[in-house]
Amino acid sequence: FPVENIRNFSIVAHVDHGKSTLADRLLELTGTIDKTKNNKQVLDKLQVERERGITVKAQTASLFYNCEGKQYLLNLIDTPGHVDFSYEVSRSLSACQGVLLVVDANEGIQAQTVANFFLAFEAQLSVIPVINKIDLKNADPERVENQIEKVFDIPSDECIKISAKLGTNVESVLQAIIERIPPPKVHRKNPLRALVFDSTFDQYRGVIANVALFDGVVSKGDKIVSAHTQKTYEVNEVGVLNPNEQPTHKLYAGQVGYLIAGMKDVTEAQIGDTLCLHKQPVEPLPGFKSAKPMVFAGMYPLDQSEYNNLKSAIEKLTLNDSSVTVHRDSSLALGAGWRLGFLGLLHMEVFNQRLEQEYNASVILTTPTVPYKAVLSSSKLIKARRAVQKNMIFIDQNRVMLKYLFPLNEIVVDFYDSLKSLSSGYASFDYEDAGYQTAELVKMDILLNGNTVEELVTVVHNVKAYRKNVLAKCYGGDITRKMKLLKRQAEGKKKLRKIGNVEVPKDAFIKVLKTQ
Ligand code: GDP
Ligand code: MG
């Protein structure tokens, strides 16, 4: 494939604006999948994605498209929309030259529309605005066009109005991809330089790395080196994602595909790594900014005999989701386990669900907390306000964008739900880290016969907030399910944990964690 006939693009949007549905239509129009009535979000392959109806993992598909007698190779990356997964989006963009910015014709610009636009803009990608769902009764594509012009400074006549559901005008999206997105700037004559932008672990084949080739060519049998580990491997298989893996003889610069090279350990082929030929070492590509976890929780096996299985499950899953941080931890009550960092609560729930569904693991998660830096002194007397308004921009007559500085603890748990119900679902929300701020906080220990119980320690900004019981509903459902599992497992077994000199049944802890 000549480089000038390759386009690498991503679909980005606020959650539910129709990215995955548009991806279905693009796959059908290019003959990648058969056109049937049953194609619903086909790139959402994970069970958790199908159950929740949301994308949590970026997915790649290579499409072939004929236009004016030329054949084009279009590499599509569908991305998640929820704020917790924006790390997936920014990684995907590193393999692209352009994005389709999908906006719902009824809802207009929302918080993640703005966040995703700026990710693409900062990466200097071409942005094609696509106004979707024009079939809806309340659709107002002209209003959305004006919003796009006002907020993003993109002329309104560049917007493409479609219905991804009905397939209306989707062909012109393909046209625009070819006309407006530049081919990748790559050099096939240079030595191989491939960026690992995602990877998964397959029980039989080991690590499957998703790669974007910036320079050179790679074929089966080549000896390659990982810039990260400096280990050498022989390539067993290369291919394209169509959207399922389809082996090819070679992958050329400009292409996006997968590579299997006998990496058996999950610490190999890290996301962000550069692969090059053994004989021709190159300067590694800039990797990725590591994700910054916002929410921390303890994770323990339901039964200590499951420790090693759970350890290997967590390692494999974090290979596929490198934004999770893992540190060993142990607890008097729950035994040996880990302290995990997540990008948000939904991310935590999804990770937990994937562990259960894809690795058959049963775990106990402790109440999530946000990070604090404690200064051990009592002379801070400034009364911190809990939120400070930073600015306000009117997107149009009906919609305003407000920026606030919030303590993270106020927004991670139920802020999003409260905002949605207060605004009858109209408001949307995105956040980024603004650094640590000083505040008057108290670490609240819970003592059992004079001994601190680490699992129950919380940081509170006043007593009232604690009484509001804000943490109660965050994952009650999950715990109930786990308690059932626990009950089953505990039958016939006596589960007593010793805290200092008091013996406490393990499920008493689970109950306390649930009602905290
Ligand atoms: P994503 O979260 O951006 O990937 O959005 P999805 O593709 O999962 O779509 C969210 C919902 O919007 C689904 O129920 C789709 O059926 C629906 N949807 C997507 N495109 C259209 C459209 O053009 N018209 C209508 N009426 N509904 C659509
Ligand atoms: Mg989706």
Coordinates of C-alpha atoms and ligand atoms in Angstrom, one line a residue:
F1 CA 0.0 0.0 0.0
P2 CA 1.5 3.4 -1.0
V3 CA 1.7 5.6 2.1
E4 CA -0.3 8.4 0.3
N5 CA -3.3 6.0 0.2
I6 CA -3.3 5.4 4.0
R7 CA -5.4 7.3 6.5
N8 CA -5.2 6.7 10.3
F9 CA -8.0 8.2 12.3
S10 CA -9.9 8.0 15.5
I11 CA -13.5 8.5 16.4
V12 CA -13.9 10.7 19.5
A13 CA -17.0 12.1 21.1
H14 CA -18.9 12.5 24.3
V15 CA -20.3 9.3 25.7
D16 CA -23.4 8.1 23.7
H17 CA -23.1 10.5 20.8
G18 CA -22.7 7.6 18.5
K19 CA -19.0 6.7 17.9
S20 CA -19.4 3.0 18.0
T21 CA -22.5 3.1 15.8
L22 CA -20.7 5.2 13.2
A23 CA -17.8 2.7 13.4
D24 CA -20.4 -0.1 12.5
R25 CA -21.6 1.9 9.4
L26 CA -18.0 2.5 8.3
L27 CA -17.2 -1.2 8.7
E28 CA -20.3 -2.1 6.6
L29 CA -19.8 0.5 3.9
T30 CA -16.2 -0.7 3.3
G31 CA -17.3 -4.3 3.2
T32 CA -15.3 -5.1 6.3
I33 CA -18.3 -6.7 8.0
D34 CA -21.5 -7.9 6.3
K35 CA -24.4 -5.5 6.4
T36 CA -27.1 -7.0 8.6
K37 CA -29.5 -5.5 11.0
N38 CA -27.6 -7.0 14.0
N39 CA -24.4 -4.9 13.8
K40 CA -24.6 -3.1 17.0
Q41 CA -21.3 -1.6 18.3
V42 CA -19.4 -4.6 16.9
L43 CA -16.0 -3.1 18.1
D44 CA -17.2 -3.3 21.7
K45 CA -15.9 -6.8 22.1
L46 CA -15.6 -7.1 25.9
Q47 CA -18.4 -8.5 27.9
V48 CA -18.4 -5.5 30.2
E49 CA -18.8 -3.2 27.2
R50 CA -21.8 -5.2 25.9
E51 CA -23.4 -5.3 29.3
R52 CA -23.0 -1.7 30.1
G53 CA -23.4 -0.4 26.5
I54 CA -20.2 1.6 26.7
T55 CA -16.8 1.4 25.1
V56 CA -14.0 1.1 27.7
K57 CA -11.2 0.0 25.4
A58 CA -10.1 1.6 22.2
Q59 CA -10.4 -0.8 19.3
T60 CA -8.6 -0.8 16.0
A61 CA -10.0 -1.9 12.6
S62 CA -8.4 -1.7 9.1
L63 CA -10.9 -0.8 6.3
F64 CA -10.3 -0.9 2.5
Y65 CA -12.1 1.8 0.5
N66 CA -12.3 2.4 -3.2
C67 CA -12.5 6.0 -4.3
E68 CA -12.1 7.4 -7.8
G69 CA -10.3 4.3 -8.9
K70 CA -7.8 4.3 -6.0
Q71 CA -7.8 1.9 -3.1
Y72 CA -7.3 3.4 0.3
L73 CA -6.4 1.7 3.6
L74 CA -8.3 3.4 6.5
N75 CA -7.2 2.5 10.0
L76 CA -10.0 3.3 12.4
I77 CA -9.6 3.5 16.2
D78 CA -12.9 3.6 18.1
T79 CA -12.4 5.2 21.5
P80 CA -14.3 5.4 24.8
G81 CA -16.2 8.6 25.7
H82 CA -16.4 8.5 29.5
V83 CA -14.0 10.9 31.3
D84 CA -12.4 7.9 33.2
F85 CA -11.1 6.5 30.0
S86 CA -9.6 9.7 28.3
Y87 CA -6.2 8.1 28.8
E88 CA -7.2 5.5 26.2
V89 CA -8.2 8.3 23.8
S90 CA -4.9 10.2 24.1
R91 CA -2.9 7.1 23.5
S92 CA -5.0 6.2 20.5
L93 CA -4.4 9.6 19.0
S94 CA -0.7 9.0 18.9
A95 CA -1.3 6.5 16.1
C96 CA -3.5 8.9 14.1
Q97 CA -3.4 12.0 11.9
G98 CA -7.0 13.0 12.2
V99 CA -10.2 12.5 14.2
L100 CA -13.9 12.4 13.5
L101 CA -15.4 14.5 16.3
V102 CA -18.9 13.2 16.6
V103 CA -21.5 15.5 18.2
D104 CA -25.1 14.6 18.9
A105 CA -27.5 16.9 16.9
N106 CA -29.8 17.1 19.8
E107 CA -27.5 17.4 22.8
G108 CA -24.8 19.5 21.1
I109 CA -21.4 20.1 22.6
Q110 CA -20.9 18.4 25.9
A111 CA -18.0 18.2 28.4
Q112 CA -16.1 15.3 26.7
T113 CA -16.6 16.9 23.3
V114 CA -14.6 19.8 24.5
A115 CA -12.0 17.6 26.3
N116 CA -11.5 15.4 23.2
F117 CA -11.3 18.3 20.8
F118 CA -8.4 19.7 22.8
L119 CA -6.6 16.4 22.9
A120 CA -6.8 16.2 19.1
F121 CA -6.0 19.9 18.7
E122 CA -2.9 19.6 20.9
A123 CA -1.7 16.6 19.0
Q124 CA -2.1 18.8 15.8
L125 CA -4.5 16.4 14.2
S126 CA -7.1 17.3 11.5
V127 CA -10.5 17.5 13.1
I128 CA -13.6 16.6 11.0
P129 CA -16.8 17.6 12.9
V130 CA -19.6 15.1 12.4
I131 CA -23.1 16.0 13.6
N132 CA -24.9 12.7 14.3
K133 CA -28.5 11.7 15.0
I134 CA -30.0 14.1 12.5
D135 CA -32.9 11.7 12.4
L136 CA -34.0 12.5 15.9
K137 CA -37.2 14.6 16.2
N138 CA -35.5 17.2 18.4
A139 CA -32.3 17.3 16.3
D140 CA -31.1 20.8 15.6
P141 CA -28.0 20.5 13.5
E142 CA -27.8 24.2 12.7
R143 CA -27.6 25.1 16.4
V144 CA -24.8 22.5 16.8
E145 CA -22.9 23.9 13.8
N146 CA -23.0 27.3 15.4
Q147 CA -21.7 25.9 18.7
I148 CA -18.8 24.1 16.9
E149 CA -17.9 27.3 15.1
K150 CA -18.1 29.4 18.3
V151 CA -16.3 27.0 20.7
F152 CA -13.7 25.3 18.3
D153 CA -13.4 28.0 15.7
I154 CA -14.1 25.4 12.9
P155 CA -16.2 26.9 10.0
S156 CA -19.7 25.6 10.2
D157 CA -19.7 24.5 6.6
E158 CA -17.0 21.9 7.5
C159 CA -19.6 20.0 9.6
I160 CA -21.0 16.7 8.1
K161 CA -24.5 16.0 9.1
I162 CA -25.4 12.3 9.4
S163 CA -27.5 9.6 11.0
A164 CA -25.2 6.8 12.0
K165 CA -28.2 4.7 13.0
L166 CA -29.9 4.9 9.6
G167 CA -26.7 5.3 7.6
T168 CA -27.7 8.7 6.2
N169 CA -24.8 10.5 4.5
V170 CA -22.1 8.3 6.1
E171 CA -20.4 8.0 2.7
S172 CA -19.5 11.6 2.8
V173 CA -17.6 10.9 6.1
L174 CA -15.4 8.5 4.1
Q175 CA -14.9 11.1 1.5
A176 CA -13.9 13.7 4.1
I177 CA -11.4 11.2 5.7
I178 CA -9.6 10.9 2.4
E179 CA -9.7 14.6 1.5
R180 CA -9.1 16.2 4.8
I181 CA -6.8 13.9 6.8
P182 CA -3.2 13.7 5.6
P183 CA -1.4 10.4 5.1
P184 CA 1.0 9.5 7.8
K185 CA 4.5 11.0 7.6
V186 CA 6.7 7.9 7.6
H187 CA 9.7 6.5 5.9
R188 CA 9.7 3.0 4.7
K189 CA 13.3 3.0 3.7
N190 CA 14.4 3.8 7.3
P191 CA 15.0 1.0 9.8
L192 CA 11.9 -0.3 11.6
R193 CA 10.4 1.9 14.3
A194 CA 7.1 0.6 15.7
L195 CA 5.1 2.1 18.6
V196 CA 3.2 -0.3 20.8
F197 CA 0.0 1.6 21.5
D198 CA -1.9 -1.2 23.1
S199 CA -1.4 -4.8 24.0
T200 CA -3.4 -7.8 25.2
F201 CA -2.4 -11.1 26.7
D202 CA -3.5 -14.3 25.1
Q203 CA -3.2 -17.5 27.1
Y204 CA -1.8 -19.5 24.2
R205 CA 0.0 -16.9 22.1
G206 CA 1.4 -14.7 24.8
V207 CA 1.5 -10.9 24.3
I208 CA -0.3 -9.5 21.3
A209 CA 1.0 -6.0 20.7
N210 CA -1.0 -3.5 18.7
V211 CA 1.6 -1.5 16.8
A212 CA 1.7 1.6 14.6
L213 CA 4.7 1.6 12.2
F214 CA 6.4 5.0 12.0
D215 CA 9.4 3.7 9.9
G216 CA 10.4 0.7 8.0
V217 CA 8.9 -2.8 7.5
V218 CA 8.5 -5.8 9.8
S219 CA 8.0 -9.4 8.6
K220 CA 7.6 -12.8 10.2
G221 CA 11.0 -14.1 11.2
D222 CA 12.6 -10.7 11.8
K223 CA 14.6 -10.3 15.0
I224 CA 13.3 -7.4 17.0
V225 CA 14.3 -5.6 20.2
S226 CA 12.2 -3.8 22.7
A227 CA 13.5 -0.4 23.6
H228 CA 12.0 -0.8 27.1
T229 CA 13.5 -4.1 28.1
Q230 CA 16.3 -4.4 25.5
K231 CA 15.2 -8.0 25.0
T232 CA 15.4 -9.6 21.6
Y233 CA 12.5 -11.6 20.1
E234 CA 11.7 -13.4 16.8
V235 CA 8.5 -12.2 15.2
N236 CA 6.1 -15.2 14.9
E237 CA 3.2 -13.3 13.3
V238 CA 2.2 -9.9 12.0
G239 CA -1.1 -8.8 10.6
V240 CA -4.0 -6.3 10.4
L241 CA -7.1 -6.0 12.6
N242 CA -10.0 -6.6 10.3
P243 CA -11.4 -6.1 12.9
N244 CA -10.3 -9.5 14.0
E245 CA -6.7 -10.5 13.6
Q246 CA -5.8 -11.4 10.1
P247 CA -2.2 -12.4 9.5
T248 CA -0.2 -10.8 6.6
H249 CA 3.3 -11.3 5.3
K250 CA 4.6 -7.8 6.3
L251 CA 3.5 -4.6 8.0
Y252 CA 4.8 -1.4 6.4
A253 CA 5.4 2.1 7.9
G254 CA 2.1 3.9 8.0
Q255 CA 0.1 0.8 8.8
V256 CA -1.5 -0.1 12.1
G257 CA -1.7 -3.8 13.0
Y258 CA -0.6 -6.4 15.5
L259 CA 2.6 -8.3 16.2
I260 CA 3.3 -11.5 18.1
A261 CA 6.8 -12.3 19.1
G262 CA 6.9 -14.9 21.8
M263 CA 6.7 -12.5 24.7
K264 CA 5.4 -14.7 27.4
D265 CA 5.7 -12.4 30.3
V266 CA 3.2 -9.6 30.8
T267 CA 5.9 -7.1 31.7
E268 CA 7.2 -7.3 28.1
A269 CA 5.8 -5.2 25.3
Q270 CA 4.6 -2.4 27.6
I271 CA 2.2 0.1 26.1
G272 CA 4.3 3.0 24.9
D273 CA 7.3 0.8 24.0
T274 CA 9.2 1.1 20.7
L275 CA 10.2 -2.0 18.8
C276 CA 13.1 -2.0 16.3
L277 CA 15.2 -4.5 14.4
H278 CA 17.9 -6.2 16.3
K279 CA 20.5 -5.2 13.7
Q280 CA 19.4 -1.6 13.3
P281 CA 18.7 0.1 16.7
V282 CA 16.9 3.4 16.5
E283 CA 16.0 6.2 18.8
P284 CA 12.8 5.2 20.7
L285 CA 9.6 7.2 19.9
P286 CA 8.3 9.4 22.7
G287 CA 6.2 7.0 24.9
F288 CA 3.1 8.1 26.7
K289 CA 2.6 10.3 29.7
S290 CA 1.9 7.8 32.4
A291 CA -1.7 8.0 33.6
K292 CA -2.3 9.7 37.0
P293 CA -4.6 7.6 39.2
M294 CA -7.2 9.6 41.0
V295 CA -9.0 7.0 43.1
F296 CA -7.4 4.3 45.3
A297 CA -8.8 1.1 46.7
G298 CA -7.5 -2.0 48.4
M299 CA -8.1 -5.3 46.5
Y300 CA -7.9 -8.6 48.3
P301 CA -8.6 -12.2 47.2
L302 CA -11.8 -13.5 48.7
D303 CA -9.8 -16.4 49.9
Q304 CA -6.0 -16.2 50.5
S305 CA -5.5 -19.5 48.6
E306 CA -6.5 -17.5 45.5
Y307 CA -3.7 -15.0 46.0
N308 CA -1.4 -16.2 43.2
N309 CA -4.2 -16.6 40.7
L310 CA -5.5 -13.1 41.4
K311 CA -1.9 -11.8 41.2
S312 CA -1.5 -13.2 37.7
A313 CA -5.0 -12.0 36.6
I314 CA -4.2 -8.5 37.8
E315 CA -0.9 -8.5 35.9
K316 CA -2.5 -9.6 32.7
L317 CA -5.3 -7.2 32.9
T318 CA -3.0 -4.3 33.7
L319 CA -1.1 -5.1 30.6
N320 CA -4.3 -4.3 28.7
D321 CA -5.1 -1.4 30.9
S322 CA -1.8 0.3 31.8
S323 CA -3.5 3.2 33.5
V324 CA -4.1 1.1 36.7
T325 CA -1.3 1.3 39.3
V326 CA -0.6 -1.6 41.5
H327 CA 1.2 -1.8 44.9
R328 CA 1.4 -4.7 47.2
D329 CA -0.4 -4.2 50.4
S330 CA -1.6 -6.3 53.3
S331 CA -4.3 -6.0 55.9
L332 CA -4.8 -7.7 59.2
A333 CA -8.4 -8.3 58.4
L334 CA -8.2 -9.2 54.7
G335 CA -4.8 -10.7 54.4
A336 CA -2.3 -10.1 51.5
G337 CA -3.5 -8.0 48.7
W338 CA -2.8 -4.8 46.7
R339 CA -3.5 -1.1 46.6
L340 CA -4.7 -0.2 43.2
G341 CA -5.0 3.3 41.7
F342 CA -7.8 4.0 39.1
L343 CA -8.7 7.0 37.0
G344 CA -12.2 7.2 38.4
L345 CA -14.9 5.1 40.0
L346 CA -16.3 3.8 36.7
H347 CA -12.8 2.7 35.8
M348 CA -12.5 0.9 39.1
E349 CA -15.9 -0.9 38.6
V350 CA -15.0 -1.8 35.0
F351 CA -11.6 -3.2 36.1
N352 CA -13.2 -5.2 38.8
Q353 CA -15.9 -6.5 36.5
R354 CA -13.3 -7.5 33.9
L355 CA -11.3 -9.4 36.5
E356 CA -14.4 -11.4 37.3
Q357 CA -15.6 -11.9 33.8
E358 CA -12.4 -12.4 31.9
Y359 CA -10.3 -14.0 34.6
N360 CA -12.9 -15.6 36.8
A361 CA -11.5 -13.9 39.9
S362 CA -13.5 -13.0 43.1
V363 CA -12.2 -10.1 45.0
I364 CA -12.9 -7.7 47.9
L365 CA -12.5 -4.1 47.2
T366 CA -12.2 -1.6 50.0
T367 CA -13.9 1.8 50.0
P368 CA -12.2 4.1 47.4
T369 CA -10.3 7.1 48.5
V370 CA -8.5 10.0 46.8
P371 CA -4.9 10.8 47.4
Y372 CA -3.9 13.4 50.0
K373 CA -0.5 14.8 51.1
A374 CA -0.5 15.2 54.9
V375 CA 1.5 17.9 56.6
L376 CA 1.9 17.0 60.3
S377 CA 1.2 20.3 61.9
S378 CA -1.8 22.0 63.5
S379 CA -1.2 25.6 62.5
K380 CA -3.0 25.7 59.3
L381 CA -6.0 27.7 59.9
I382 CA -7.1 28.8 56.4
K383 CA -10.6 27.8 55.9
A384 CA -10.7 26.2 52.4
R385 CA -13.7 26.7 50.3
R386 CA -14.7 23.5 48.7
A387 CA -15.1 24.9 45.1
V388 CA -13.9 28.0 43.4
Q389 CA -15.3 29.2 40.1
K390 CA -12.6 29.8 37.5
N391 CA -14.5 31.0 34.4
M392 CA -17.7 30.9 32.5
I393 CA -18.2 30.7 28.7
F394 CA -21.6 30.8 26.9
I395 CA -21.6 28.1 24.2
D396 CA -24.9 29.5 22.9
Q397 CA -28.1 30.9 24.4
N398 CA -29.0 27.7 26.1
R399 CA -25.7 26.3 27.2
V400 CA -22.9 27.5 29.4
M401 CA -19.5 26.1 30.1
L402 CA -18.4 26.6 33.7
K403 CA -14.9 25.9 35.1
Y404 CA -14.4 25.2 38.8
L405 CA -11.6 24.2 41.0
F406 CA -12.9 21.3 43.1
P407 CA -11.4 19.1 45.8
L408 CA -11.2 15.7 44.0
N409 CA -12.9 13.9 46.9
E410 CA -16.1 16.0 46.2
I411 CA -16.4 14.9 42.6
V412 CA -15.2 11.3 42.3
V413 CA -18.0 9.6 44.2
D414 CA -21.5 10.9 43.4
F415 CA -21.0 14.3 42.0
Y416 CA -21.7 13.2 38.5
D417 CA -25.0 11.5 39.5
S418 CA -26.1 14.5 41.5
L419 CA -25.2 16.9 38.6
K420 CA -27.2 14.7 36.2
S421 CA -30.3 14.5 38.4
L422 CA -30.2 18.2 39.3
S423 CA -30.0 19.3 35.7
S424 CA -32.5 16.6 34.5
G425 CA -29.7 15.0 32.6
Y426 CA -28.7 18.1 30.6
A427 CA -25.4 19.0 32.3
S428 CA -22.2 17.1 31.5
F429 CA -18.9 17.0 33.3
D430 CA -15.2 16.5 32.7
Y431 CA -12.2 17.0 34.9
E432 CA -8.5 17.2 34.9
D433 CA -6.0 17.3 37.7
A434 CA -5.2 20.7 39.1
G435 CA -2.6 19.6 41.7
Y436 CA -2.7 19.4 45.5
Q437 CA -4.3 22.2 47.5
T438 CA -4.1 22.8 51.2
A439 CA -7.3 22.1 53.1
E440 CA -8.4 21.5 56.7
L441 CA -8.9 17.8 56.8
V442 CA -9.0 15.2 59.5
K443 CA -7.8 11.6 59.2
M444 CA -10.5 9.6 60.9
D445 CA -9.3 6.4 62.4
I446 CA -11.7 3.7 63.5
L447 CA -10.4 1.8 66.5
L448 CA -11.2 -1.7 67.5
N449 CA -10.3 -2.3 71.1
G450 CA -7.7 0.5 70.8
N451 CA -6.2 -0.7 67.5
T452 CA -6.6 1.2 64.3
V453 CA -8.3 -0.8 61.5
E454 CA -6.5 0.4 58.4
E455 CA -9.3 -0.6 56.0
L456 CA -11.7 1.8 57.7
V457 CA -9.5 4.9 57.8
T458 CA -11.0 7.8 55.9
V459 CA -10.1 11.4 55.4
V460 CA -12.9 13.8 56.1
H461 CA -13.2 17.6 55.7
N462 CA -15.8 17.9 58.5
V463 CA -18.0 15.6 60.4
K464 CA -21.1 16.6 58.5
A465 CA -19.8 15.3 55.2
Y466 CA -19.2 11.9 56.8
R467 CA -22.8 11.8 58.1
K468 CA -24.1 12.5 54.7
N469 CA -22.9 9.0 54.0
V470 CA -21.7 9.9 50.5
L471 CA -19.8 6.7 50.0
A472 CA -22.8 4.5 50.7
K473 CA -24.2 4.0 47.2
C474 CA -21.1 3.9 45.2
Y475 CA -20.7 0.2 44.7
G476 CA -23.3 -1.3 47.0
G477 CA -24.5 -3.6 44.2
D478 CA -21.1 -5.1 43.7
I479 CA -20.6 -5.8 47.3
T480 CA -23.9 -7.5 47.7
R481 CA -23.0 -9.8 44.8
K482 CA -19.7 -10.5 46.5
M483 CA -21.3 -11.2 49.8
K484 CA -23.3 -13.9 48.1
L485 CA -20.2 -15.4 46.7
L486 CA -18.5 -15.0 50.1
K487 CA -21.4 -16.8 51.8
R488 CA -21.1 -19.7 49.5
Q489 CA -17.4 -19.9 50.0
A490 CA -17.5 -19.5 53.7
E491 CA -19.8 -22.4 54.2
G492 CA -18.2 -24.9 56.5
K493 CA -15.1 -22.6 57.0
K494 CA -14.6 -20.4 59.9
K495 CA -13.3 -17.0 58.8
L496 CA -11.9 -15.2 61.8
R497 CA -9.4 -12.4 61.5
K498 CA -7.4 -11.1 64.4
I499 CA -7.1 -7.4 64.9
G500 CA -4.9 -6.9 67.9
N501 CA -6.5 -9.1 70.5
V502 CA -10.0 -9.1 69.0
E503 CA -11.2 -11.8 66.6
V504 CA -13.6 -10.5 63.9
P505 CA -15.4 -12.6 61.3
K506 CA -14.3 -11.6 57.9
D507 CA -17.7 -10.9 56.6
A508 CA -18.2 -8.4 59.4
F509 CA -15.6 -6.3 57.6
I510 CA -17.4 -6.6 54.3
K511 CA -20.6 -5.5 56.0
V512 CA -18.9 -2.5 57.5
L513 CA -17.2 -1.6 54.2
K514 CA -20.6 -1.7 52.6
T515 CA -22.4 0.6 55.0
Q516 CA -19.5 3.0 55.5
Ligands
GDP1 P1 -20.8 5.9 21.8 O1 -20.9 5.9 23.3 O2 -20.4 7.3 21.3 O3 -20.0 4.8 21.2 O4 -22.3 5.8 21.2 P2 -23.0 4.5 20.6 O5 -22.6 4.3 19.2 O6 -22.9 3.4 21.6 O7 -24.5 5.0 20.6 C1 -25.2 5.4 21.7 C2 -26.7 5.3 21.4 O8 -27.1 6.3 20.4 C3 -27.2 3.9 20.9 O9 -28.4 3.6 21.5 C4 -27.3 4.1 19.4 O10 -28.3 3.3 18.9 C5 -27.8 5.6 19.4 N1 -27.5 6.2 18.1 C6 -26.3 6.3 17.5 N2 -26.4 6.9 16.3 C7 -27.6 7.3 16.2 C8 -28.4 8.1 15.2 O11 -27.8 8.5 14.1 N3 -29.7 8.3 15.4 C9 -30.3 7.8 16.5 N4 -31.6 8.1 16.7 N5 -29.7 7.1 17.5 C10 -28.4 6.9 17.3
MG2 MG -18.7 3.5 22.0

